[in-house]
Amino acid sequence: MFDDRKQVEARLDRVLQQRIRPAVYGPVVPLTVTAWHVPDEPVPVAEALGASYSAFAVGERWGRPWSTTWFRVVGEVPAEWAGRRVEAVFDLGFIGDWPGGQAEALVYSASGEPVKGIEPRNQYVPVADVGRVELFLEAAGNPDILANGFIPTLLGDKLTAPADPLYVFGRADLAVLNEDVWHLVLDIEVASELMRELSEHDTRRHELLRALERMLDVLDIADVVGTAAVARASLVDVLSRPAHASAHTLSSVGHAHIDSAWLWPLRETVRKTGRTFSNVTALAKDYPEFVFACSQAQQYAWAKEHHPAVYARMQEAAKAGNWVPVGGMWVEADGNLPGGEALARQLVHGKRFFLDEFDVECEGVWLPDSFGYTAAYPQLAKLAGMKWFLTQKISWNQTNKMPHHTFRWEGIDGSRIFTHFPPVDTYNAVFSGEELAHAARNYADKGGGTRSLVPFGHGDGGGGPTREMMEKARRLRDLEGSPRVVVQDPNVFFREAEAEYSDAPVWSGELYLELHRATYTSQARTKSGNRRSEHLLREAELWAATAAVRVGFAYPYEELDRLWKTVLLHQFHDILPGSSIAWVHREAEATYARVAAELNGIVEAAGAALAGVGEVPWVLNAGPRRRVEVVAVPGEMGVEGQPLVDGTVAVLVKVEGSGAGPLVSCAAGADVVVGERVLENGLVRVVIDEDGLFSSVYDLVEEREVLAPGERGNLLRLHTDFPNQWDAWDIDKHYRHQFVDLTDVESIEVVERGPLVGAVRVTRRFGESSVVQTVRVRAGSARIDVETEIDWHEREKILKVGFPLDVHADRSAAEIQFGHVFRPTHTNTSWEAARFEMFCHRWVHVGEPGYGVAVLNDSTYGHDVGREARADGGTTTTLRLSLVRAPRCPDPEADQGVHRMTYSLLPGASIADAVEGGYAVNLPLRVVAGSGGAGGAGGALVEVEGRKVVVESVKLADDRSGDVVVRLYESVGGGLRGRCCGLGSGWGGLRWWICWSGRLGRNWGLKRTGVRCGWG
């Protein structure tokens, strides 16, 4: 028998596209359009309502890149349309169908109330079926940055974008929605998409095909509107058959992933929230079963400020159960790079906002799109009261597929949290047959679990769920051959999934994304701004709290709250990773500069209050450990010491951890001796060769050479860095195949000659770039600092610096939030080989029994560690830091210009030494002058006993109760006894949230039964 299946399918496709879809709307009446082109940045709706509008015709061009045009549309609904479903339909000139990445608009009523968003897949606005229509469209002329693929473009900043309009206005009509035709389209989509996913041997596939053929036979293509109802009736039977008892259940939740910045600036995201949230709240009124999950408290705060009417609708929808705040974080932050305290504050500020504004205690972390996830997350999530964790991004792995979709994730302290990866492999599902079939087939935990989650709705640039998606969900609720689709609160899904899969497998350690590894390095100034902001916030809170308790200093609650939220916002997973357009990073650098200025002002004011009256300067140590260290004192303070070339004076001082006190000079155990290219201080000797490289680093205490035989340290290596795609995001392993070692030197000069500080400056030029490095050794410390200034003008390159170490290390330790992780230095398995670029925070450590070496840094994150063969048959452990890159997409000028950073080599270091060294490099001692007030209150507000316990933050409680909040953690990963308390007496009504004494057990972070951990 002749098989005509392909012919039926071809007939179906043509009739659907050329006859049925065009009949969804009709009849049509054009709207009259006028326009006001906003001269510069967006304006409030009140200003737009009062603006002067000019004639504008459909077919005209509009929308220079990043501009705003307000369109006023006016029309009259014909009287004969009464009782029918009338809508205003717009085409802004959409190019393709990617929502959120091109032109979009928010539609307002004539009174200025936001109605609904407009984007390529959501072009309608409901209107009354009689009378006059007047609407205002705030249209954004946003360019599609990736329209031509991963090639450089000037469109990513309004300062460089060309002025030519991008769009041709395509449509502004009043139209009748022919509901039978619209529903017929959806019936056909569900049936045909399901049919095409079923096997050729599945009877159900053929039943669907023949039902669709009968539908085509009863449909009159010359009268689609008149015959749509009878065509639909022919599909009722085939679309009514229930799913099999064993069908997989897809718990589906509405979602609109809105990147807080990415291919658009922050200011545009403010408007995206208004468009998307107005869409969602409108949809909730039409579909009572609808559930929408929304994270990122920052975006709620923007809606509250800029779109209060929409925000009120959001709160109403939440009360009705249609809207579910999730995630409990200020933004969907990068999963690797924020510091431990910053991740704690993401949770503090996020959970507090949702509790205050929606009376909701968020139950889970919602991070579908971050580029890997630190092994500290399970503990932090559990301590924040979270019960579950969701992500999607690990499905992007290049090499290894995760073995589970539902599991318990174990962190570095042993905490476990129930975790789920939706097997649909997207957080922007649209209920296509392909997606649903893939989710059911792909689910890795069959036999253990029976359900998975499907986040549905247009996203990245927002848009959210549509009515078409909700209609398809209704049809797919219980349909033979398909998984069951249940629209459901994600908290309910996680409770049911955990209950049915109580013995879910365990994944221990970090969730490393085998992709986007370059995000540890791209946009180095953004990363430096984040790191320095985190440490300045620590300083500001510590000294403001200390001064408030000791001398009555006015604690700057509002300022610190605002500054924290600013820093948290910029930890979003496309800002801090360096994967946004030029505009975003230009603004980020300026913002970090303002944050630094404000925080330095707070530190200086609090420090001056503590120092009080007197001519003797004070030293502030924001690090957690007592330090005997050389400090640079401004020359004008009149302190005696070694004059330095920058006009400061070097003095060796001693100061308590987290403490302050008068500057008192200490005697050095051994002076720094400086030769022509040799620095030595009794602890370490560094020899710099004629190429400006370390030819020897000798540990004088342990009497051993640190560098591998025949190797040189501090070697800068310039690699070609042209990934297969995703320029700012990716570094592909083939970068190692092409490189140049930077050994040419312009000058080597001694710039500090002791006795407290010795330094040699090395200057190099290569290509259009230069590097100036000051190698510095100080009295009393084995740490060798390399202060680096890079004037960078390379393209599609990455600059690394390497240290080949005479240490046989089968693993490295890298600092993460509140602890560290071990990673193999070998590549025995594909999992290990995939980790060819990794992240750390302030330090990386490699060691063998009895001896270790740490490399510290103050601003970079990317690095690699591996074992390399030597000519003598041995192996060298080589550690390389990634310093700066030069990708060209989405920012063609990424990283160009001057970068300043310090990295340090610390020979003979234990992990505890690395922890202390990392804090010291990132928290230099400060010297302040007195304020002339009463002051003079020295010492530390908080003291710990036991080297392993680290105080991470000291602050006053945000509730202004006068409580002092202390966050501390055990830093090396083992059991211990210790004590944490406040020192001194007579502090009036001071109360502590933590005053701890006892055994932490294996607590790498914050967990301690019976102790309040100071989340306030």
Coordinates of N, CA, C and O in Angstrom, one line a residue, residues 651-793:
V651 N 57.5 51.3 57.7 CA 57.7 51.0 59.2 C 57.2 49.6 59.4 O 56.2 49.2 58.9
L652 N 57.9 48.9 60.3 CA 57.5 47.6 60.7 C 56.6 47.7 61.9 O 57.1 48.3 62.9
V653 N 55.4 47.2 61.9 CA 54.5 47.4 63.0 C 53.8 46.1 63.4 O 53.9 45.1 62.7
K654 N 53.2 46.1 64.6 CA 52.4 44.9 65.0 C 51.0 45.4 65.4 O 50.9 46.4 66.1
V655 N 50.0 44.6 64.9 CA 48.6 45.0 65.2 C 47.8 43.7 65.2 O 48.0 42.8 64.5
E656 N 46.8 43.7 66.1 CA 46.0 42.6 66.3 C 45.0 42.3 65.2 O 44.7 43.3 64.4
G657 N 44.6 41.1 65.0 CA 43.6 40.8 63.9 C 42.3 41.5 64.2 O 41.8 41.5 65.4
S658 N 41.8 42.1 63.2 CA 40.5 42.9 63.3 C 40.6 44.0 64.3 O 39.7 44.4 64.9
G659 N 41.9 44.5 64.5 CA 42.1 45.4 65.5 C 42.8 46.7 65.1 O 43.3 46.8 63.9
A660 N 42.8 47.7 65.9 CA 43.4 49.0 65.6 C 44.3 49.4 66.8 O 44.0 49.0 68.0
G661 N 45.3 50.2 66.6 CA 46.1 50.7 67.7 C 47.1 51.7 67.2 O 47.3 51.9 66.0
P662 N 47.7 52.5 68.1 CA 48.7 53.4 67.8 C 49.9 52.8 67.0 O 50.3 51.6 67.3
L663 N 50.4 53.5 66.1 CA 51.6 53.0 65.3 C 52.8 53.0 66.2 O 53.3 54.1 66.6
V664 N 53.3 51.8 66.4 CA 54.6 51.7 67.2 C 55.5 50.8 66.3 O 55.2 49.7 66.0
S665 N 56.7 51.4 66.1 CA 57.7 50.7 65.3 C 58.2 49.5 66.0 O 58.5 49.5 67.2
C666 N 58.4 48.3 65.3 CA 59.0 47.1 65.8 C 60.3 46.9 65.2 O 60.7 47.4 64.1
A667 N 61.2 46.2 65.9 CA 62.5 45.8 65.4 C 62.4 44.7 64.4 O 61.7 43.7 64.7
A668 N 63.1 44.8 63.3 CA 63.1 43.7 62.3 C 64.0 42.6 62.7 O 65.1 42.9 63.2
G669 N 63.6 41.3 62.5 CA 64.5 40.2 62.8 C 65.7 40.2 61.9 O 66.8 39.9 62.3
A670 N 65.5 40.5 60.7 CA 66.6 40.6 59.7 C 66.2 41.6 58.6 O 65.1 41.7 58.2
D671 N 67.2 42.4 58.2 CA 67.0 43.4 57.2 C 66.9 42.8 55.9 O 67.3 41.7 55.6
V672 N 66.2 43.5 55.0 CA 66.2 43.1 53.6 C 67.5 43.6 52.9 O 67.9 44.8 53.0
V673 N 68.2 42.6 52.3 CA 69.5 42.9 51.6 C 69.2 42.9 50.1 O 68.6 41.9 49.6
V674 N 69.7 43.9 49.4 CA 69.4 44.0 48.0 C 70.7 44.0 47.3 O 71.6 44.9 47.5
G675 N 70.8 43.1 46.3 CA 72.0 43.1 45.4 C 71.6 43.7 44.1 O 70.5 44.3 44.0
E676 N 72.3 43.4 43.0 CA 72.0 44.0 41.7 C 70.7 43.4 41.3 O 69.8 44.2 40.8
R677 N 70.4 42.1 41.4 CA 69.1 41.5 41.0 C 68.8 40.5 42.0 O 68.2 39.4 41.7
V678 N 69.1 40.7 43.3 CA 68.8 39.8 44.4 C 68.1 40.5 45.5 O 68.5 41.6 45.9
L679 N 67.1 39.8 46.0 CA 66.4 40.3 47.2 C 66.4 39.2 48.3 O 66.0 38.1 48.0
E680 N 66.8 39.5 49.5 CA 66.9 38.5 50.5 C 66.6 39.2 51.9 O 67.0 40.3 52.2
N681 N 65.9 38.4 52.7 CA 65.5 39.0 54.0 C 65.6 38.0 55.2 O 65.0 38.1 56.2
G682 N 66.4 37.0 55.0 CA 66.6 36.0 56.1 C 65.6 34.9 56.1 O 65.8 33.8 56.7
L683 N 64.5 35.0 55.3 CA 63.5 34.0 55.2 C 63.5 33.4 53.7 O 63.3 32.2 53.5
V684 N 63.7 34.3 52.8 CA 63.6 33.9 51.4 C 64.6 34.7 50.6 O 65.0 35.9 50.9
R685 N 65.2 34.1 49.5 CA 66.1 34.9 48.6 C 65.5 34.7 47.2 O 65.3 33.6 46.7
V686 N 65.4 35.8 46.5 CA 64.9 35.8 45.1 C 66.0 36.3 44.2 O 66.6 37.4 44.5
V687 N 66.3 35.5 43.2 CA 67.3 35.9 42.2 C 66.6 36.2 40.9 O 65.9 35.3 40.4
I688 N 66.8 37.4 40.3 CA 66.2 37.7 39.1 C 67.3 37.7 38.0 O 68.3 38.4 38.2
D689 N 67.0 37.0 36.9 CA 68.1 36.9 35.9 C 68.0 38.1 34.9 O 67.2 39.0 35.1
E690 N 68.9 38.0 33.9 CA 69.0 39.1 32.9 C 67.7 39.3 32.1 O 67.5 40.3 31.5
D691 N 66.8 38.3 32.1 CA 65.5 38.4 31.4 C 64.4 38.9 32.3 O 63.3 39.0 31.9
G692 N 64.8 39.2 33.5 CA 63.8 39.7 34.5 C 62.9 38.7 35.1 O 61.9 38.9 35.7
L693 N 63.3 37.4 34.9 CA 62.6 36.3 35.5 C 63.2 35.8 36.8 O 64.4 36.0 37.1
F694 N 62.4 35.0 37.5 CA 63.0 34.4 38.8 C 63.8 33.2 38.4 O 63.3 32.2 37.9
S695 N 65.1 33.3 38.5 CA 66.0 32.1 38.2 C 66.1 31.3 39.5 O 66.5 30.1 39.4
S696 N 65.8 31.9 40.7 CA 65.9 31.1 41.9 C 64.9 31.8 42.9 O 64.9 33.0 43.0
V697 N 64.2 30.9 43.6 CA 63.5 31.3 44.8 C 63.9 30.3 45.9 O 63.4 29.2 45.9
Y698 N 64.7 30.8 46.8 CA 65.3 29.8 47.8 C 64.7 30.1 49.2 O 64.7 31.2 49.7
D699 N 64.1 29.0 49.7 CA 63.5 29.1 51.1 C 64.7 28.9 52.1 O 65.2 27.8 52.2
L700 N 65.1 30.0 52.7 CA 66.2 30.0 53.6 C 65.9 29.2 54.9 O 66.8 28.7 55.6
V701 N 64.7 29.2 55.3 CA 64.3 28.5 56.5 C 64.3 26.9 56.3 O 64.9 26.2 57.1
E702 N 63.7 26.5 55.2 CA 63.7 25.0 54.9 C 64.9 24.6 54.1 O 65.1 23.4 53.9
E703 N 65.7 25.6 53.7 CA 66.9 25.3 52.9 C 66.6 24.4 51.7 O 67.2 23.4 51.4
R704 N 65.7 24.9 50.9 CA 65.3 24.2 49.6 C 64.9 25.2 48.6 O 64.4 26.3 48.8
E705 N 65.2 24.9 47.3 CA 64.8 25.7 46.2 C 63.4 25.4 45.9 O 62.9 24.3 45.9
V706 N 62.7 26.5 45.6 CA 61.2 26.4 45.4 C 60.9 26.1 43.9 O 60.0 25.4 43.6
L707 N 61.7 26.7 43.0 CA 61.5 26.5 41.6 C 62.1 25.1 41.1 O 63.1 24.6 41.7
A708 N 61.5 24.5 40.1 CA 61.9 23.3 39.6 C 63.3 23.4 38.9 O 63.6 24.5 38.4
P709 N 64.1 22.4 38.9 CA 65.4 22.5 38.3 C 65.3 22.9 36.8 O 64.5 22.4 36.0
G710 N 66.2 23.9 36.5 CA 66.2 24.4 35.1 C 65.1 25.3 34.7 O 65.1 25.7 33.5
E711 N 64.2 25.6 35.6 CA 63.0 26.4 35.2 C 63.1 27.8 35.8 O 63.9 28.0 36.7
R712 N 62.3 28.7 35.2 CA 62.3 30.1 35.7 C 60.9 30.4 36.1 O 59.9 30.0 35.4
G713 N 60.7 31.2 37.1 CA 59.4 31.6 37.6 C 59.0 33.0 37.2 O 59.9 33.8 36.7
N714 N 57.8 33.3 37.4 CA 57.2 34.6 37.0 C 57.3 34.8 35.5 O 57.6 35.9 35.0
L715 N 57.1 33.7 34.7 CA 57.2 33.8 33.3 C 55.9 34.2 32.7 O 54.9 33.5 32.9
L716 N 55.8 35.3 32.0 CA 54.6 35.8 31.3 C 54.6 35.1 30.0 O 55.6 35.1 29.2
R717 N 53.4 34.5 29.7 CA 53.2 33.8 28.4 C 52.0 34.3 27.7 O 50.9 34.4 28.3
L718 N 52.2 34.7 26.5 CA 51.1 35.3 25.7 C 50.6 34.2 24.7 O 51.3 33.7 23.9
H719 N 49.3 33.8 24.9 CA 48.7 32.8 24.1 C 47.7 33.4 23.1 O 47.0 34.3 23.4
T720 N 47.6 32.8 21.9 CA 46.5 33.0 21.0 C 45.2 32.5 21.7 O 45.2 31.4 22.2
D721 N 44.1 33.3 21.7 CA 42.9 32.9 22.5 C 41.7 33.2 21.6 O 41.1 34.3 21.7
F722 N 41.4 32.3 20.7 CA 40.3 32.5 19.8 C 39.4 31.2 19.9 O 39.5 30.2 19.2
P723 N 38.4 31.3 20.8 CA 37.6 30.1 21.1 C 36.7 29.8 19.9 O 36.5 30.7 19.0
N724 N 36.1 28.6 19.9 CA 35.2 28.2 18.7 C 34.0 29.1 18.6 O 33.5 29.3 17.5
Q725 N 33.5 29.6 19.8 CA 32.4 30.5 19.8 C 32.4 31.1 21.2 O 33.3 30.8 22.0
W726 N 31.4 32.0 21.5 CA 31.3 32.5 22.8 C 32.6 33.2 23.3 O 33.1 32.8 24.3
D727 N 33.0 34.2 22.6 CA 34.3 34.8 22.8 C 34.6 35.2 24.2 O 35.7 34.8 24.8
A728 N 33.8 36.0 24.8 CA 34.0 36.5 26.2 C 33.8 35.4 27.2 O 34.4 35.4 28.3
W729 N 33.1 34.3 26.8 CA 32.8 33.3 27.8 C 33.8 32.1 27.8 O 34.0 31.6 28.9
D730 N 34.3 31.8 26.6 CA 35.0 30.5 26.5 C 36.5 30.7 26.4 O 37.0 31.7 25.7
I731 N 37.3 29.8 26.9 CA 38.7 29.5 26.6 C 38.7 28.1 26.2 O 38.4 27.2 27.1
D732 N 39.1 27.8 25.0 CA 39.2 26.4 24.6 C 40.6 25.9 24.7 O 41.6 26.6 24.6
K733 N 40.7 24.6 24.9 CA 42.0 24.0 25.3 C 43.1 24.2 24.3 O 44.3 24.2 24.6
H734 N 42.7 24.4 23.0 CA 43.7 24.6 22.0 C 44.5 25.9 22.2 O 45.5 26.2 21.5
Y735 N 44.1 26.8 23.1 CA 44.9 28.0 23.4 C 46.3 27.6 23.7 O 47.2 28.4 23.5
R736 N 46.5 26.5 24.3 CA 47.9 26.1 24.8 C 48.8 25.8 23.6 O 50.0 25.7 23.8
H737 N 48.3 25.6 22.4 CA 49.1 25.2 21.3 C 49.9 26.4 20.7 O 50.9 26.1 20.0
Q738 N 49.5 27.6 20.9 CA 50.2 28.8 20.4 C 50.5 29.8 21.5 O 49.6 30.2 22.1
F739 N 51.8 30.1 21.6 CA 52.1 31.0 22.7 C 53.5 31.6 22.4 O 54.3 31.0 21.7
V740 N 53.8 32.7 23.1 CA 55.1 33.3 23.1 C 55.5 33.6 24.5 O 54.7 34.2 25.2
D741 N 56.6 33.2 24.9 CA 57.1 33.6 26.2 C 57.7 35.0 26.2 O 58.6 35.3 25.3
L742 N 57.3 35.8 27.1 CA 57.8 37.2 27.1 C 59.0 37.3 27.9 O 59.0 37.6 29.1
T743 N 60.2 37.2 27.2 CA 61.5 37.2 27.9 C 62.3 38.5 27.6 O 63.2 38.8 28.2
D744 N 61.8 39.2 26.5 CA 62.5 40.4 26.2 C 62.3 41.5 27.3 O 61.1 41.6 27.7
V745 N 63.3 42.1 27.7 CA 63.1 43.1 28.8 C 63.7 44.4 28.4 O 64.7 44.5 27.7
E746 N 63.0 45.5 28.7 CA 63.4 46.8 28.4 C 64.3 47.4 29.5 O 65.3 48.1 29.2
S747 N 64.0 47.1 30.7 CA 64.8 47.6 31.8 C 64.6 46.8 33.1 O 63.5 46.2 33.3
I748 N 65.7 46.7 33.9 CA 65.6 46.1 35.2 C 66.3 47.1 36.1 O 67.5 47.4 35.9
E749 N 65.7 47.5 37.2 CA 66.3 48.5 38.1 C 65.8 48.3 39.5 O 64.7 47.8 39.8
V750 N 66.8 48.5 40.4 CA 66.5 48.4 41.8 C 65.8 49.7 42.2 O 66.3 50.8 42.0
V751 N 64.6 49.6 42.9 CA 63.9 50.8 43.2 C 63.8 51.0 44.8 O 63.4 52.1 45.2
E752 N 63.9 49.9 45.5 CA 64.0 50.0 47.0 C 65.1 49.2 47.5 O 65.3 48.0 47.1
R753 N 66.0 49.7 48.4 CA 67.2 49.0 48.8 C 67.2 48.6 50.3 O 68.3 48.4 50.8
G754 N 66.1 48.6 51.0 CA 66.1 48.1 52.3 C 66.3 49.3 53.3 O 66.5 50.4 52.8
P755 N 66.3 49.1 54.6 CA 66.4 47.7 55.2 C 65.1 47.0 55.4 O 65.0 45.8 55.7
L756 N 63.9 47.7 55.3 CA 62.6 47.1 55.5 C 62.0 46.6 54.2 O 61.2 45.6 54.2
V757 N 62.3 47.3 53.1 CA 61.7 46.9 51.8 C 62.8 46.9 50.8 O 63.6 47.8 50.7
G758 N 62.8 45.8 50.0 CA 63.6 45.8 48.8 C 62.8 45.5 47.6 O 61.9 44.7 47.6
A759 N 63.1 46.2 46.5 CA 62.3 46.0 45.3 C 63.0 46.2 44.0 O 63.9 47.0 43.9
V760 N 62.7 45.4 43.0 CA 63.3 45.5 41.7 C 62.2 45.6 40.7 O 61.1 44.9 40.7
R761 N 62.3 46.6 39.8 CA 61.3 46.9 38.8 C 61.8 46.4 37.4 O 62.9 46.7 37.0
V762 N 60.9 45.6 36.8 CA 61.1 45.0 35.5 C 60.1 45.6 34.5 O 58.9 45.5 34.7
T763 N 60.6 46.1 33.4 CA 59.7 46.7 32.3 C 59.8 45.9 31.0 O 61.0 45.6 30.6
R764 N 58.7 45.5 30.5 CA 58.7 44.8 29.2 C 57.7 45.5 28.2 O 56.7 46.0 28.6
R765 N 58.1 45.3 27.0 CA 57.1 45.8 25.9 C 57.0 44.7 24.9 O 57.9 44.0 24.6
F766 N 55.7 44.5 24.4 CA 55.5 43.4 23.4 C 54.3 43.9 22.6 O 53.3 44.4 23.2
G767 N 54.3 43.7 21.3 CA 53.2 44.2 20.5 C 53.0 45.7 20.7 O 53.9 46.5 20.7
E768 N 51.7 46.0 21.0 CA 51.4 47.4 21.4 C 51.2 47.6 22.9 O 50.7 48.6 23.4
S769 N 51.7 46.6 23.7 CA 51.4 46.6 25.1 C 52.7 46.6 25.9 O 53.8 46.5 25.4
S770 N 52.6 46.9 27.2 CA 53.7 46.9 28.1 C 53.3 46.3 29.4 O 52.1 46.4 29.8
V771 N 54.3 45.8 30.2 CA 54.1 45.3 31.5 C 55.2 45.9 32.4 O 56.4 45.7 32.0
V772 N 54.8 46.5 33.5 CA 55.8 46.9 34.5 C 55.5 46.2 35.8 O 54.4 46.3 36.3
Q773 N 56.5 45.4 36.2 CA 56.3 44.6 37.4 C 57.4 45.0 38.5 O 58.6 45.1 38.2
T774 N 56.9 45.3 39.7 CA 57.8 45.6 40.8 C 57.8 44.4 41.7 O 56.7 44.0 42.3
V775 N 58.9 43.7 41.8 CA 59.1 42.5 42.7 C 59.5 43.0 44.0 O 60.6 43.6 44.1
R776 N 58.7 42.7 45.1 CA 59.0 43.4 46.4 C 59.1 42.3 47.5 O 58.2 41.4 47.5
V777 N 60.1 42.5 48.3 CA 60.3 41.6 49.5 C 60.4 42.6 50.7 O 61.0 43.6 50.7
R778 N 59.7 42.2 51.8 CA 59.7 43.0 53.0 C 60.3 42.2 54.2 O 60.3 41.0 54.2
A779 N 60.7 43.0 55.1 CA 61.3 42.4 56.3 C 60.3 41.6 57.1 O 59.1 42.0 57.2
G780 N 60.7 40.4 57.6 CA 59.8 39.6 58.4 C 58.8 38.8 57.7 O 58.0 38.1 58.3
S781 N 58.8 38.7 56.3 CA 57.8 38.0 55.6 C 58.5 37.2 54.5 O 59.3 37.8 53.7
A782 N 58.0 36.0 54.3 CA 58.5 35.2 53.1 C 57.7 35.4 51.9 O 58.0 34.9 50.8
R783 N 56.8 36.3 51.9 CA 55.9 36.6 50.8 C 56.7 37.5 49.8 O 57.3 38.5 50.1
I784 N 56.6 37.1 48.5 CA 57.2 37.8 47.4 C 56.1 38.4 46.6 O 55.4 37.7 45.9
D785 N 55.9 39.7 46.6 CA 54.9 40.4 45.9 C 55.4 40.8 44.5 O 56.5 41.2 44.3
V786 N 54.5 40.6 43.5 CA 54.7 41.1 42.2 C 53.6 42.1 41.8 O 52.5 41.7 41.5
E787 N 53.9 43.3 42.0 CA 53.0 44.4 41.8 C 53.0 44.7 40.3 O 54.1 45.1 39.7
T788 N 51.9 44.5 39.6 CA 51.9 44.5 38.1 C 51.0 45.5 37.5 O 49.8 45.7 38.0
E789 N 51.5 46.3 36.6 CA 50.7 47.2 35.8 C 50.9 46.8 34.3 O 52.0 46.8 33.8
I790 N 49.7 46.5 33.7 CA 49.7 46.0 32.3 C 48.9 47.1 31.5 O 47.8 47.4 31.8
D791 N 49.6 47.7 30.5 CA 49.0 48.5 29.6 C 48.7 47.6 28.3 O 49.6 47.4 27.5
W792 N 47.5 47.2 28.2 CA 47.1 46.1 27.4 C 46.4 46.5 26.1 O 45.4 47.2 26.2
H793 N 47.0 46.1 25.0 CA 46.4 46.5 23.7 C 46.4 45.3 22.7 O 46.5 45.6 21.5

